PDB file of C-alpha atoms in Angstrom:
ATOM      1  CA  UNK A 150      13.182  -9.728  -6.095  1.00  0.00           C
ATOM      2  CA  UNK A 151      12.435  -6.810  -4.787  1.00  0.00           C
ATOM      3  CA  UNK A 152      10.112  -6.355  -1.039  1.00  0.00           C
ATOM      4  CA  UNK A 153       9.377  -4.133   1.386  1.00  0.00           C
ATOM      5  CA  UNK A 154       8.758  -4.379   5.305  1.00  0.00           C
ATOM      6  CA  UNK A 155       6.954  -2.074   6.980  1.00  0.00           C
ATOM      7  CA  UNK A 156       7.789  -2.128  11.098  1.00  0.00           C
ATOM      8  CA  UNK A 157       4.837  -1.941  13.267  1.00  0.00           C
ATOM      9  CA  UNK A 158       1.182  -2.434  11.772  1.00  0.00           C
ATOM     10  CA  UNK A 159      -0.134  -0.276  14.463  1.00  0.00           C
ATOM     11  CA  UNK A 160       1.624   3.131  15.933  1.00  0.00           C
ATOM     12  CA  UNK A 161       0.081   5.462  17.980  1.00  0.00           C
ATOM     13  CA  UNK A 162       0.263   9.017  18.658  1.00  0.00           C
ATOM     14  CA  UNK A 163      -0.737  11.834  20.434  1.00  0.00           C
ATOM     15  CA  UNK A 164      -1.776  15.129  18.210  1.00  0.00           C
ATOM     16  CA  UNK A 165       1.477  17.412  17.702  1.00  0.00           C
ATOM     17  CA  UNK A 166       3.921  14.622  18.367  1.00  0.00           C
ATOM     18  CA  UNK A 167       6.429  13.536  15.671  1.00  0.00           C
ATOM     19  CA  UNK A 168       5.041  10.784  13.542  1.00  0.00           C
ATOM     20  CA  UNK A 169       7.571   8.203  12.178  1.00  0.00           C
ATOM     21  CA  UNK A 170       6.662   5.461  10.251  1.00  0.00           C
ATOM     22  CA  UNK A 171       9.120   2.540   9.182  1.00  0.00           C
ATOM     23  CA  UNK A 172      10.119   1.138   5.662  1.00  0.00           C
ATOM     24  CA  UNK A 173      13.104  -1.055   4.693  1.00  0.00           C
ATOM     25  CA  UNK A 174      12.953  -2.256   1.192  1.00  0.00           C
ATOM     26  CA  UNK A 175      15.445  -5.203  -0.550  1.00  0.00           C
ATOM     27  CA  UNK A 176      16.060  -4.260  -4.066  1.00  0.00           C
ATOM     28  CA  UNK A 177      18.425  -5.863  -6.649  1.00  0.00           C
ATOM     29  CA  UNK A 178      18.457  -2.847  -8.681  1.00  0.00           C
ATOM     30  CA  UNK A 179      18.026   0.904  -7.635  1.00  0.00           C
ATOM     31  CA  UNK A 180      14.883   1.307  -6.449  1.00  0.00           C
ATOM     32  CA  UNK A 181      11.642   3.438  -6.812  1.00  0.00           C
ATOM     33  CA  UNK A 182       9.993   3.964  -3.781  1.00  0.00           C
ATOM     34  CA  UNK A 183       6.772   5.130  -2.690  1.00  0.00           C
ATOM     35  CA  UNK A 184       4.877   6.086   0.355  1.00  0.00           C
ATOM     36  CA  UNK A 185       0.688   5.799   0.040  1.00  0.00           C
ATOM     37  CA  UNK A 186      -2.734   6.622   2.418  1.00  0.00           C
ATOM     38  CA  UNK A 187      -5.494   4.911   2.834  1.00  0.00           C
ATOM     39  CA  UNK A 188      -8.512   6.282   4.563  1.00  0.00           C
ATOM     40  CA  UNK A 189     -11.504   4.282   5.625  1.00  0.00           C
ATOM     41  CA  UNK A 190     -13.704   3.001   2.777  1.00  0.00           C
ATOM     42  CA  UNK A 191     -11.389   4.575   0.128  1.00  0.00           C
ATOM     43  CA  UNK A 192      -8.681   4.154  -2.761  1.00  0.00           C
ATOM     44  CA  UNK A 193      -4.985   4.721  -2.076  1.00  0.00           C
ATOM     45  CA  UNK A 194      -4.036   8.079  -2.312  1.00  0.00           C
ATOM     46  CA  UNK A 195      -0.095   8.915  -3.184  1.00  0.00           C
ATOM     47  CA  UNK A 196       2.123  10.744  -0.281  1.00  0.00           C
ATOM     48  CA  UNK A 197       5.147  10.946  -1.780  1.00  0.00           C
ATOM     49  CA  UNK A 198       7.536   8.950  -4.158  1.00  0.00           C
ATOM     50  CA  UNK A 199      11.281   8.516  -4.376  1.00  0.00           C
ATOM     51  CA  UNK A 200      12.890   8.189  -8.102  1.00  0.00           C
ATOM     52  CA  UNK A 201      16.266   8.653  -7.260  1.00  0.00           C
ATOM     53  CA  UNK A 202      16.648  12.152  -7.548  1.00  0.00           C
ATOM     54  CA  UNK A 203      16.873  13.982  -4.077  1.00  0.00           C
ATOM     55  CA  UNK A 204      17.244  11.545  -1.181  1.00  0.00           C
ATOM     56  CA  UNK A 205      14.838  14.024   1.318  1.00  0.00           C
ATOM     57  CA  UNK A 206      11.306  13.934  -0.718  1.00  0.00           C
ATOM     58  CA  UNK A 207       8.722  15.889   0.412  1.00  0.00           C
ATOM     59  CA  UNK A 208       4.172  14.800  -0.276  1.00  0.00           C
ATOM     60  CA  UNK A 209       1.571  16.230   0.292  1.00  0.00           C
ATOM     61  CA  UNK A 210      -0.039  16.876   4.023  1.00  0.00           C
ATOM     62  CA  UNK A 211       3.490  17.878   5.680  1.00  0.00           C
ATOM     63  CA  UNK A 212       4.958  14.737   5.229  1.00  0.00           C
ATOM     64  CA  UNK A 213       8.423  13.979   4.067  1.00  0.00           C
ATOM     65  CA  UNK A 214      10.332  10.421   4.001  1.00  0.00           C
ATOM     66  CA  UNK A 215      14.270  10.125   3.446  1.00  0.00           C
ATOM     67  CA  UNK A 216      16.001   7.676   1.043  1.00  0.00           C
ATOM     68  CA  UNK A 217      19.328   6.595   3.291  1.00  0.00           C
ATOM     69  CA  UNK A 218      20.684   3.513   0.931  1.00  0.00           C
ATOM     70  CA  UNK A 219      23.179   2.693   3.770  1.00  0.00           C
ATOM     71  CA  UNK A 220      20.277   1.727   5.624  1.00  0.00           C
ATOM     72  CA  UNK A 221      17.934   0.592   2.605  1.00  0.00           C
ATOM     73  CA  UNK A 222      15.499   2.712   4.498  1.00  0.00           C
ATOM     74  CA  UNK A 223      12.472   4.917   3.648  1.00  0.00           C
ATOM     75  CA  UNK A 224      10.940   6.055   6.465  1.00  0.00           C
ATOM     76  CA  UNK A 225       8.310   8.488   6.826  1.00  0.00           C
ATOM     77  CA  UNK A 226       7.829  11.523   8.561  1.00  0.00           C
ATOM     78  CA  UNK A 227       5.941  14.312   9.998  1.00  0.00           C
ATOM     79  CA  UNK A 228       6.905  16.527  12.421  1.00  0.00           C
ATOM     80  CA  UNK A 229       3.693  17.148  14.125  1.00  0.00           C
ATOM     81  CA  UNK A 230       0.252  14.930  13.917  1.00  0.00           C
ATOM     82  CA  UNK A 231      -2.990  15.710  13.250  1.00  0.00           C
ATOM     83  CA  UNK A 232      -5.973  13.723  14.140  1.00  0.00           C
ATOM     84  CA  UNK A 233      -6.911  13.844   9.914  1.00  0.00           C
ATOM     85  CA  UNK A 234      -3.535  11.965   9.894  1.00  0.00           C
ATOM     86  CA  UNK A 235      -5.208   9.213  11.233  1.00  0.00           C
ATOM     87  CA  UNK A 236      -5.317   6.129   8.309  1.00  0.00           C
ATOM     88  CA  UNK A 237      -3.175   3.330   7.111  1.00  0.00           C
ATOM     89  CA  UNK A 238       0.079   3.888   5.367  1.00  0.00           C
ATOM     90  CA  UNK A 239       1.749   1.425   3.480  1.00  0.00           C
ATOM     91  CA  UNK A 240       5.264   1.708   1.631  1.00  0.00           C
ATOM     92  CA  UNK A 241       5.635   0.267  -1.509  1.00  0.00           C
ATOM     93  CA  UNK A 242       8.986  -0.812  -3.951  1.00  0.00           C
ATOM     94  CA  UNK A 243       8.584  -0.564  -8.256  1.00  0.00           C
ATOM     95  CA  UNK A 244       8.974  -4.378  -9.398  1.00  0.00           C
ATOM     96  CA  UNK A 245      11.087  -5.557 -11.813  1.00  0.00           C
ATOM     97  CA  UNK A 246       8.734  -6.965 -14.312  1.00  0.00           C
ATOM     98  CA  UNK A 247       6.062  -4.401 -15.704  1.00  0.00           C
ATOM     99  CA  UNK A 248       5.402  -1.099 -13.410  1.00  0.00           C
ATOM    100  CA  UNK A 249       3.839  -2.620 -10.535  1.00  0.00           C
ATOM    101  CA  UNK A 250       4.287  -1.779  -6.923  1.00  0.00           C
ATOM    102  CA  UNK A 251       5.008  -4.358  -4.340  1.00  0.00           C
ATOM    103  CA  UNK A 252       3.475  -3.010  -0.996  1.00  0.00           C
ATOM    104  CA  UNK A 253       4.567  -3.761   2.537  1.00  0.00           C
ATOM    105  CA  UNK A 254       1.727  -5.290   5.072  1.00  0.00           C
ATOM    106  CA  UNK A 255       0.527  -1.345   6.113  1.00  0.00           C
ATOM    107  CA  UNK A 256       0.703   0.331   9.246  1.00  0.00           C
ATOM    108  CA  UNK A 257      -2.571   1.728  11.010  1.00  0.00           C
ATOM    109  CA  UNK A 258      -1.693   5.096  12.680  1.00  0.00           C
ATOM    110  CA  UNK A 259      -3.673   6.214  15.532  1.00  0.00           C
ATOM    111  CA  UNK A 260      -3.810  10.146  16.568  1.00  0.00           C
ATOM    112  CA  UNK A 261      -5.330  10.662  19.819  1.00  0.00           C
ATOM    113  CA  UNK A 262      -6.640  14.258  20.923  1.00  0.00           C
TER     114      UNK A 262
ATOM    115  CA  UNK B 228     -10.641  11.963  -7.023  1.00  0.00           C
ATOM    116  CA  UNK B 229      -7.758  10.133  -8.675  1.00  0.00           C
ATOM    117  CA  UNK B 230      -9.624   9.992 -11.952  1.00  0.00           C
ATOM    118  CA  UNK B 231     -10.022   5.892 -11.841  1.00  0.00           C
ATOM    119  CA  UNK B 232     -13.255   4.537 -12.303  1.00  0.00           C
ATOM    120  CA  UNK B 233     -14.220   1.182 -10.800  1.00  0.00           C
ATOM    121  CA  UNK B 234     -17.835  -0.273 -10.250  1.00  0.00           C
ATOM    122  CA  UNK B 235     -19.655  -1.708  -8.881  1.00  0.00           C
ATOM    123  CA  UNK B 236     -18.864  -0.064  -5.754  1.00  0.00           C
ATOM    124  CA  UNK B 237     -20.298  -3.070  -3.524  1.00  0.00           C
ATOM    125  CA  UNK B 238     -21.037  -6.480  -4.739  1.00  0.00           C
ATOM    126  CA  UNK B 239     -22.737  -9.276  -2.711  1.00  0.00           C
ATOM    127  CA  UNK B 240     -23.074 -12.942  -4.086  1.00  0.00           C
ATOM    128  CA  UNK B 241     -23.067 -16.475  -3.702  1.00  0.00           C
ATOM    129  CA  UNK B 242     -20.453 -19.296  -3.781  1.00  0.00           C
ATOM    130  CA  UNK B 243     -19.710 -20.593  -7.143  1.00  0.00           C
ATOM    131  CA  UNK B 244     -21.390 -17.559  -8.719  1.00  0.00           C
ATOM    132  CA  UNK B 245     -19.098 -15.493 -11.457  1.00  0.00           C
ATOM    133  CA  UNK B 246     -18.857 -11.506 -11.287  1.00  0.00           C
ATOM    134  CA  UNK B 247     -17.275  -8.970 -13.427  1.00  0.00           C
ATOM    135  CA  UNK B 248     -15.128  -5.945 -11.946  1.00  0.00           C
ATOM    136  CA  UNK B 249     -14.686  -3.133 -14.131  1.00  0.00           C
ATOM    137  CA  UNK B 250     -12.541  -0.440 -14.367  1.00  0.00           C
ATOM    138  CA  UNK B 251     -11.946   2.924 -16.633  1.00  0.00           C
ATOM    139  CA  UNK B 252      -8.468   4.214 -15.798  1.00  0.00           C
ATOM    140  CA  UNK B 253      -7.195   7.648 -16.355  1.00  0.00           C
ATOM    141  CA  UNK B 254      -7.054   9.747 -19.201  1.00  0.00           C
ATOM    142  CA  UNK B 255      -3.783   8.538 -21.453  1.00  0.00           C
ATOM    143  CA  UNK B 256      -2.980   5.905 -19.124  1.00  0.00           C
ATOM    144  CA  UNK B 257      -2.082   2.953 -21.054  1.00  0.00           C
ATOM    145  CA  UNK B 258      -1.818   0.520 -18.027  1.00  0.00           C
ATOM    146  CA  UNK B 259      -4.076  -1.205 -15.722  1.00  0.00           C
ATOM    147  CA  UNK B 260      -3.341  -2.923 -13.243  1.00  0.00           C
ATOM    148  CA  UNK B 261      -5.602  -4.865 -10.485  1.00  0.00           C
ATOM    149  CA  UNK B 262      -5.165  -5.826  -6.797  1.00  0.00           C
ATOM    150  CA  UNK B 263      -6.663  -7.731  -4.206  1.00  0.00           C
ATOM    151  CA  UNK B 264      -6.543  -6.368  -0.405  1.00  0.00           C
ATOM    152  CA  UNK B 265      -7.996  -8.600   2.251  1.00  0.00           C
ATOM    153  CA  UNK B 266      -7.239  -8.279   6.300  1.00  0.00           C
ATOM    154  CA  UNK B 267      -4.876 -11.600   6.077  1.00  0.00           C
ATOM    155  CA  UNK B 268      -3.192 -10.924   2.889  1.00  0.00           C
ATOM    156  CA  UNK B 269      -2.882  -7.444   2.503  1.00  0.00           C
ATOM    157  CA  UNK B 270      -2.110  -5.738  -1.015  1.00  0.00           C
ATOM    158  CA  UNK B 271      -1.711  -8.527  -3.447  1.00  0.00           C
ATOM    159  CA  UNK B 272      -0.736  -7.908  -6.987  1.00  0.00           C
ATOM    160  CA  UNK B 273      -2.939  -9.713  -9.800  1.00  0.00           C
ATOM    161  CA  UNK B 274      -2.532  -8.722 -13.288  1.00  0.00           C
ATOM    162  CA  UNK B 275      -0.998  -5.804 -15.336  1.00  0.00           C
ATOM    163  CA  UNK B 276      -1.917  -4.657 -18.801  1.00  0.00           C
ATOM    164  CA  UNK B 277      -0.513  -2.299 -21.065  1.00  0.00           C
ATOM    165  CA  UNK B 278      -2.298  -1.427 -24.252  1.00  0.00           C
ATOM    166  CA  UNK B 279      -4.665  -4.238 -24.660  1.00  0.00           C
ATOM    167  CA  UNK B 280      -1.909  -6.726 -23.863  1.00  0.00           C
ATOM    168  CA  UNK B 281      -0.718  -8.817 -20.444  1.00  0.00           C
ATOM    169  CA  UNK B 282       2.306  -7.209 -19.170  1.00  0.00           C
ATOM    170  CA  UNK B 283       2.681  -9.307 -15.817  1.00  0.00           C
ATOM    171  CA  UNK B 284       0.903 -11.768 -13.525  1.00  0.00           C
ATOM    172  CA  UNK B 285       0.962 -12.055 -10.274  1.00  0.00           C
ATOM    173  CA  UNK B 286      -1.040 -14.164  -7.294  1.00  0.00           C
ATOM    174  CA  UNK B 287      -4.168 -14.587 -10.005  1.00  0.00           C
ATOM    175  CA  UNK B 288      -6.020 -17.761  -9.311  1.00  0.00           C
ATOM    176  CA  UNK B 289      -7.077 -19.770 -12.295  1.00  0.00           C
ATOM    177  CA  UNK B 290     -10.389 -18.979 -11.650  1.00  0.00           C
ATOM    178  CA  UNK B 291      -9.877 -15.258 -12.238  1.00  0.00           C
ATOM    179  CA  UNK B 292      -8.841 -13.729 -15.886  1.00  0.00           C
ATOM    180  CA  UNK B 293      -8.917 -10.229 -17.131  1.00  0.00           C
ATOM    181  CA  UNK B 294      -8.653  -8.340 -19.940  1.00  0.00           C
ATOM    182  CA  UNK B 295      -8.215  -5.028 -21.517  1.00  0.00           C
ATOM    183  CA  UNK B 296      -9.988  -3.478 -24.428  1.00  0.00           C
ATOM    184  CA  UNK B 297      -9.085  -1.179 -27.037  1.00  0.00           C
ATOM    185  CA  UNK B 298     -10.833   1.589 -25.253  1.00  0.00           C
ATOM    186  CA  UNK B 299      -8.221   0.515 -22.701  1.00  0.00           C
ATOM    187  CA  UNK B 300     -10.796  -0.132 -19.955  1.00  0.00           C
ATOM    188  CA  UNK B 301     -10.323  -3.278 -18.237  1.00  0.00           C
ATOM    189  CA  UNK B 302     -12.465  -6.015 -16.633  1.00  0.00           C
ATOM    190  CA  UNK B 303     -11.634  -8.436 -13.581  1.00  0.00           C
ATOM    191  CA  UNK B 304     -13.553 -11.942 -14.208  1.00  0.00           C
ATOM    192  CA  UNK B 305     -13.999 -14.034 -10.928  1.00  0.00           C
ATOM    193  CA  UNK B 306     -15.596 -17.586 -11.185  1.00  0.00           C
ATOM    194  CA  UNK B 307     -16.535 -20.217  -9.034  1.00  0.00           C
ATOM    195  CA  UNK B 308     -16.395 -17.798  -6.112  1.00  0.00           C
ATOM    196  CA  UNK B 309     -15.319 -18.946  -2.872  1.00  0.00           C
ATOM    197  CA  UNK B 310     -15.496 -17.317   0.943  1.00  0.00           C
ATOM    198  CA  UNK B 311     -11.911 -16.618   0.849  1.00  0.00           C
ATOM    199  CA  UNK B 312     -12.642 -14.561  -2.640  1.00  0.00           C
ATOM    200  CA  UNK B 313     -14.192 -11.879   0.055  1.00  0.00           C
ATOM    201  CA  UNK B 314     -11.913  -8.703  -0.508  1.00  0.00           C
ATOM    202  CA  UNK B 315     -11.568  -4.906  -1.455  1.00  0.00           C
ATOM    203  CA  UNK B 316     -10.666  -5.400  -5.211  1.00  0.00           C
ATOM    204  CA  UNK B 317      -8.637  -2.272  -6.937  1.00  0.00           C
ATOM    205  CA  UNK B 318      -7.625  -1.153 -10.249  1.00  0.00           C
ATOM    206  CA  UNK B 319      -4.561   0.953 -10.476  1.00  0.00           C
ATOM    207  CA  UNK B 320      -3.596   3.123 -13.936  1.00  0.00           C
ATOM    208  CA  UNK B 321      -0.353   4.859 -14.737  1.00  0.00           C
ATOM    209  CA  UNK B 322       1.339   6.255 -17.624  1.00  0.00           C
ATOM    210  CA  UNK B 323       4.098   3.819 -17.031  1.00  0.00           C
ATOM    211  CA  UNK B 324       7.867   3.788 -16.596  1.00  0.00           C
ATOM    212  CA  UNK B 325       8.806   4.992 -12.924  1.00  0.00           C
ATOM    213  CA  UNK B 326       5.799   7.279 -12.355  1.00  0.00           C
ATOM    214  CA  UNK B 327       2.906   5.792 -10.058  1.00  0.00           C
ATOM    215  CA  UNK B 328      -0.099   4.494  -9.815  1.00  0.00           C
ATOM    216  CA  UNK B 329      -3.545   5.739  -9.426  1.00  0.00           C
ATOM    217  CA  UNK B 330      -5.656   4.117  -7.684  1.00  0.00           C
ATOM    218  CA  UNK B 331      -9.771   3.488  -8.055  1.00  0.00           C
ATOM    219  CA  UNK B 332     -11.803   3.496  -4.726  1.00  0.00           C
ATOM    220  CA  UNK B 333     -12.113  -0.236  -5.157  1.00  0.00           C
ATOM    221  CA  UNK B 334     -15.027  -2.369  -5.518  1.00  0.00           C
ATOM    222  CA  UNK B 335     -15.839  -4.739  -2.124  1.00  0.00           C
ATOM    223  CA  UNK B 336     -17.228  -8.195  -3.213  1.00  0.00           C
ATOM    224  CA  UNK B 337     -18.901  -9.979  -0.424  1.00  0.00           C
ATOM    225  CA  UNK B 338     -19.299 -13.826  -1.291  1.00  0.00           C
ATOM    226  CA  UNK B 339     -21.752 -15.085   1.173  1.00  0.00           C
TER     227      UNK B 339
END
């Protein structure tokens, strides 16, 4: 069955440093991965997804996230933060039955000034 | 504005009381599909339908059914609401396949 873990549920940064934010997924088949934003008191808003075309996928907002299979690892990235960055992220795998998404626990990222 | 359409926006009730989610997903998007995010459990998967029919099931309590109707809007049914029922409640649409989902802003049901 396929699962993802997302490492840390709270990172903090300061605004301009590198923001890294963890995803390993278990998949029995090749998986579709997905990266998503929450903001306070709203719906989930898409960052970027991975369907097995280029392994370096780039969203919206600067951020980027790298499919390494070696690894089964989709972490995501930005190279400098911004205090609008501030939300919760949460990675997320395709299931196998259906189309729906199977979402880590989230990670809360903190920007301070 | 992802073009998902759930109310009501805020709910507040009663235990044992029944409410009814709704949701209107996006233009041409034949599935719907509905989760449950609370602090403890995070995003849980419910239901999926496609066209008017269940596709999959997930953590749905017996006490909650859905449906989907031709105009391929879809409505969450909870019953005999409990505390523990408290949560953000979303619907999700998407054209299917690999591409992914849209999310509503949710509706928050508060069972007092």
């Amino acid at each position: 069955a396929q699962s993802v873990t997302q490492l840390g549920s709270h990172v903090s940064v300061s605004e301009g440093a590198l923001v890294l934010l963890r995803c390993n997924y278990s998949s029995s088949v090749p998986p579709y991965l997905f990266w998503y934003v929450q903001y306070p008191n709203q719906g989930l808003q898409l960052l970027l997804k991975y369907t097995s075309a280029a392994t370096l996928v780039k969203g919206i907002n600067g951020f980027e996230a790298e499919f390494k299979k070696s690894e089964t690892s989709f972490h995501l990235t930005k190279p400098s933060a911004h205090m609008s960055d501030a939300a919760e992220y949460f990675c997320a795998v395709k299931g196998n039955q259906g189309g729906k998404l199977i979402f880590g626990q989230g990670t809360e990222l903190s920007v301070k000034p | 504005d992802s073009g998902v359409t759930q109310t009501p926006k805020h709910l507040i009730t009663a235990t044992g009381q029944r409410v009814t989610l709704r949701c209107s997903p996006r233009s041409g998007d034949l599935s719907v599909y509905w989760y449950q995010q609370s602090l403890d459990q995070g995003l849980q998967f419910l239901i999926q339908y496609y066209n008017g029919e269940e596709r999959a099931k997930g953590n749905i309590l017996e006490r909650f059914s859905a449906q989907q109707f031709p105009d391929l809007h879809s409505e969450l049914n909870l019953s005999s609401l409990e505390l523990g029922d408290s949560a953000l409640y979303f619907c999700a649409s998407s054209v299917g396949g690999s591409r992914e989902l849209f999310f509503g802003e949710g509706s928050r049901l508060t069972v007092l």
